[in-house]
Amino acid sequence: MGPKEAGRENMNQEVRNVKKKWWIALCSSLLLLTSLAITAKGATVFWEPMTYYNSQTWEMANGYSNGNMFNCTWRANNATFTNDGKLRLALTSPSYNKFDCAEYRSKFTAGYGLYEVNMKPAKNVGIVSSFFTYTGPTDGTPWDEIDIEFLGKDTTKVQFNYFTNGVGGNEKVIDLGFDASQSYHTYAFDWQPDSITWYVDGVAKHRATKNIPKTPGKIMMNIWNGTGVDSWLGSYNGANPLYAYYDWVRYTSN
């Protein structure tokens, strides 16, 4: 290759590099736009694919434990993103009989409306994979919570639950007709002032109408192993690493 040809090739390579950087920047901008709230027919819609860590919208619990029935410590590095664009929450063991888990939550709070997640929970006795809204004393509010929980001991079922000012006892276990740990499905709840209706793949599965929570909360996802709650979760056997996967999250206000 002569000097002219080499120079021309170097110039072409520089152009390709510029185009590549421009394309990456454009894609990143489009991803950011997907997470912005938009208004349609009076409703606020928040939708975000779980392809990367958007620190403007989400945060990772790190360096502490909820205690009581939670037998692990939240670690930010246990929330990662897969090459095919999924949020992966991990339950791991850094040393014998010690466990790290993961929690991912919104920086904003949301109230009445439709909450949806496309996810695949972990399968193993003694653990929980979840999607829920929460607010409580650490936020200076009453404890209000609405749950979609997968008990790893039997992922052919899903548990729905809610707390109003700390009062729970509203568990409802639903047979799915499939193993949730084997493929992605969409789970949702529609929270209204007088009711909560839970859905699986767009089909209503359960409705609650008594003592409905009213305090806006954060949108949250986590995976953790239990202790002292064997009658509920089964006895955790120490198996790890275990993973729950989340494809996308959407919230549509009233």
XYZ file of C-alpha atoms in Angstrom:
254
model
C 0.000 0.000 0.000
C 1.427 3.362 -1.064
C 1.534 6.547 1.024
C -1.603 7.929 -0.641
C -3.547 4.710 -0.155
C -2.405 4.458 3.479
C -3.430 8.048 4.149
C -6.795 7.468 2.541
C -7.326 4.318 4.632
C -6.422 6.182 7.845
C -8.905 8.907 6.943
C -11.623 6.310 6.238
C -10.927 4.666 9.585
C -11.261 8.009 11.381
C -14.601 8.600 9.639
C -15.785 5.137 10.697
C -14.736 5.845 14.287
C -16.629 9.153 14.299
C -19.730 7.468 12.888
C -19.467 4.723 15.497
C -19.209 7.243 18.354
C -22.149 9.183 16.929
C -24.243 6.009 16.691
C -23.438 5.004 20.285
C -24.348 8.480 21.511
C -27.628 8.372 19.568
C -28.555 4.958 20.966
C -27.763 6.111 24.501
C -29.946 9.179 24.014
C -32.824 7.033 22.750
C -32.519 4.756 25.777
C -32.674 7.757 28.071
C -35.767 9.014 26.294
C -37.574 5.698 26.834
C -37.345 6.202 30.589
C -38.825 9.692 30.589
C -42.385 10.198 31.774
C -44.755 11.155 28.958
C -48.328 12.364 29.086
C -51.034 10.679 27.054
C -54.739 11.378 27.517
C -54.053 12.851 30.958
C -52.101 9.825 32.235
C -48.427 9.813 33.075
C -46.625 6.828 31.543
C -43.211 5.728 32.744
C -41.654 2.890 30.775
C -38.094 1.688 30.915
C -36.341 -1.346 29.435
C -33.911 -2.782 31.956
C -30.915 -2.544 29.607
C -28.539 -0.328 31.584
C -28.218 1.452 34.936
C -30.048 4.756 34.691
C -28.857 6.444 37.893
C -31.221 9.359 37.307
C -34.199 7.059 37.785
C -33.019 4.081 39.843
C -30.802 3.283 42.811
C -29.319 0.071 44.228
C -29.473 -0.839 47.896
C -25.949 -1.312 49.220
C -24.116 -2.303 52.391
C -26.900 -3.068 54.847
C -29.482 -5.699 55.714
C -33.193 -5.431 56.439
C -32.638 -7.929 59.258
C -35.318 -10.122 60.818
C -36.274 -12.636 58.116
C -33.748 -11.286 55.565
C -30.620 -13.446 55.776
C -28.417 -11.384 53.450
C -26.797 -8.006 52.853
C -27.837 -5.796 49.935
C -24.954 -5.264 47.513
C -25.008 -2.857 44.597
C -22.674 -5.087 42.585
C -25.290 -7.873 42.764
C -27.453 -5.835 40.363
C -25.992 -6.145 36.855
C -27.147 -6.101 33.240
C -26.883 -8.991 30.808
C -25.557 -8.765 27.263
C -29.085 -9.243 25.895
C -30.417 -6.280 27.891
C -31.921 -7.587 31.121
C -31.519 -6.501 34.729
C -30.089 -9.438 36.710
C -30.474 -9.470 40.489
C -28.216 -12.014 42.188
C -28.128 -13.956 45.442
C -24.535 -14.979 46.148
C -22.320 -16.163 48.992
C -19.024 -14.301 49.584
C -18.062 -16.705 52.375
C -19.414 -19.649 54.327
C -22.884 -19.028 55.743
C -22.895 -15.364 54.627
C -25.023 -14.157 51.740
C -25.306 -11.098 49.511
C -28.534 -10.160 47.754
C -29.834 -7.364 45.515
C -32.511 -4.672 45.547
C -33.294 -2.182 42.775
C -35.688 0.713 43.388
C -36.938 3.929 41.822
C -35.819 7.313 43.089
C -39.335 8.660 42.540
C -42.607 7.681 44.190
C -45.835 6.797 42.407
C -49.459 6.490 43.465
C -52.635 5.085 41.979
C -52.309 3.466 38.575
C -51.188 0.361 36.699
C -47.808 -1.218 37.530
C -46.348 -3.814 35.141
C -43.174 -5.865 34.992
C -41.850 -8.438 32.540
C -39.656 -10.774 34.570
C -38.362 -14.263 35.327
C -37.876 -15.205 39.026
C -35.253 -17.461 40.587
C -36.146 -21.039 41.525
C -34.858 -22.469 44.829
C -36.298 -23.263 48.239
C -36.030 -20.534 50.884
C -35.869 -17.459 48.605
C -38.070 -14.674 47.224
C -37.983 -12.772 43.906
C -40.276 -9.765 43.823
C -41.787 -6.684 42.225
C -43.617 -4.235 44.510
C -44.286 -0.710 45.691
C -43.160 0.372 49.152
C -43.014 3.325 51.501
C -42.540 3.327 55.255
C -41.058 4.895 58.388
C -37.618 5.343 56.785
C -39.378 7.621 54.273
C -41.319 9.421 57.012
C -44.586 7.783 55.941
C -46.902 4.946 57.022
C -45.897 1.465 55.869
C -47.885 0.950 52.658
C -46.882 -1.820 50.249
C -48.284 -3.792 47.309
C -46.532 -7.042 46.359
C -45.985 -9.525 43.586
C -43.798 -12.234 45.132
C -42.405 -15.489 43.813
C -41.489 -18.041 46.460
C -38.622 -19.983 44.950
C -39.819 -23.252 46.474
C -42.636 -23.386 43.872
C -42.415 -21.040 40.900
C -45.571 -22.474 39.331
C -47.354 -20.128 41.744
C -47.262 -16.400 42.520
C -48.204 -14.666 45.777
C -50.050 -11.339 45.885
C -50.140 -9.283 49.079
C -50.450 -5.741 50.457
C -49.909 -3.740 53.651
C -51.830 -0.670 54.769
C -50.254 1.343 57.582
C -48.322 -1.789 58.558
C -51.322 -4.125 58.548
C -50.875 -7.119 56.247
C -52.285 -10.622 56.266
C -53.711 -10.240 52.750
C -51.739 -13.011 51.028
C -53.266 -14.742 48.027
C -51.425 -17.548 46.213
C -52.359 -18.146 42.570
C -51.601 -21.179 40.389
C -49.985 -19.931 37.191
C -50.294 -22.988 34.990
C -46.618 -22.614 34.023
C -43.210 -22.408 35.686
C -42.415 -18.685 35.973
C -38.680 -19.371 36.326
C -38.490 -20.837 32.818
C -39.627 -17.878 30.706
C -40.566 -14.208 30.815
C -44.150 -13.232 31.599
C -45.867 -9.951 32.412
C -47.211 -9.446 35.937
C -49.151 -6.379 37.008
C -51.395 -4.739 39.564
C -53.887 -1.928 39.092
C -53.981 0.169 42.272
C -57.087 2.299 42.742
C -58.458 4.144 45.809
C -60.998 1.381 46.456
C -59.306 -1.726 45.021
C -56.181 -3.556 43.843
C -56.451 -5.960 40.903
C -53.536 -8.256 40.030
C -52.914 -9.581 36.513
C -50.828 -12.289 34.849
C -50.189 -11.793 31.130
C -53.123 -9.376 30.977
C -55.616 -11.685 32.698
C -57.099 -10.576 36.037
C -56.289 -13.134 38.758
C -57.217 -11.517 42.089
C -58.974 -8.403 43.423
C -58.839 -6.847 46.901
C -61.260 -4.196 48.130
C -60.665 -3.840 51.891
C -58.338 -1.379 53.673
C -56.538 -0.359 50.475
C -53.195 1.519 50.891
C -53.103 5.161 49.825
C -49.524 6.427 50.282
C -47.377 6.754 47.106
C -44.289 4.533 47.193
C -41.161 3.583 45.308
C -41.189 0.916 42.604
C -38.949 -1.916 43.810
C -37.493 -5.287 42.811
C -35.373 -7.645 44.881
C -34.111 -11.160 45.526
C -33.295 -12.447 49.009
C -33.040 -15.570 51.161
C -35.061 -15.986 54.320
C -34.325 -17.130 57.841
C -36.796 -18.082 60.552
C -39.663 -18.212 58.049
C -39.384 -21.851 56.956
C -43.148 -22.338 57.191
C -43.515 -19.675 54.492
C -40.455 -20.008 52.248
C -39.063 -23.393 53.189
C -35.562 -23.830 54.601
C -32.915 -22.178 52.432
C -30.262 -24.724 51.460
C -27.449 -22.281 50.678
C -27.537 -22.849 46.919
C -25.978 -19.961 44.973
C -25.582 -18.047 42.772
C -29.280 -17.583 42.030
C -30.676 -14.982 39.641
C -33.930 -13.134 38.989
C -34.228 -11.356 35.631
C -36.222 -8.243 34.699
C -36.858 -7.204 31.099
C -38.916 -4.008 31.485
C -41.026 -1.977 33.915
C -43.987 0.279 33.183
C -46.157 2.555 35.340
C -49.299 4.274 34.027
C -50.979 6.748 36.362
C -54.723 7.342 36.604
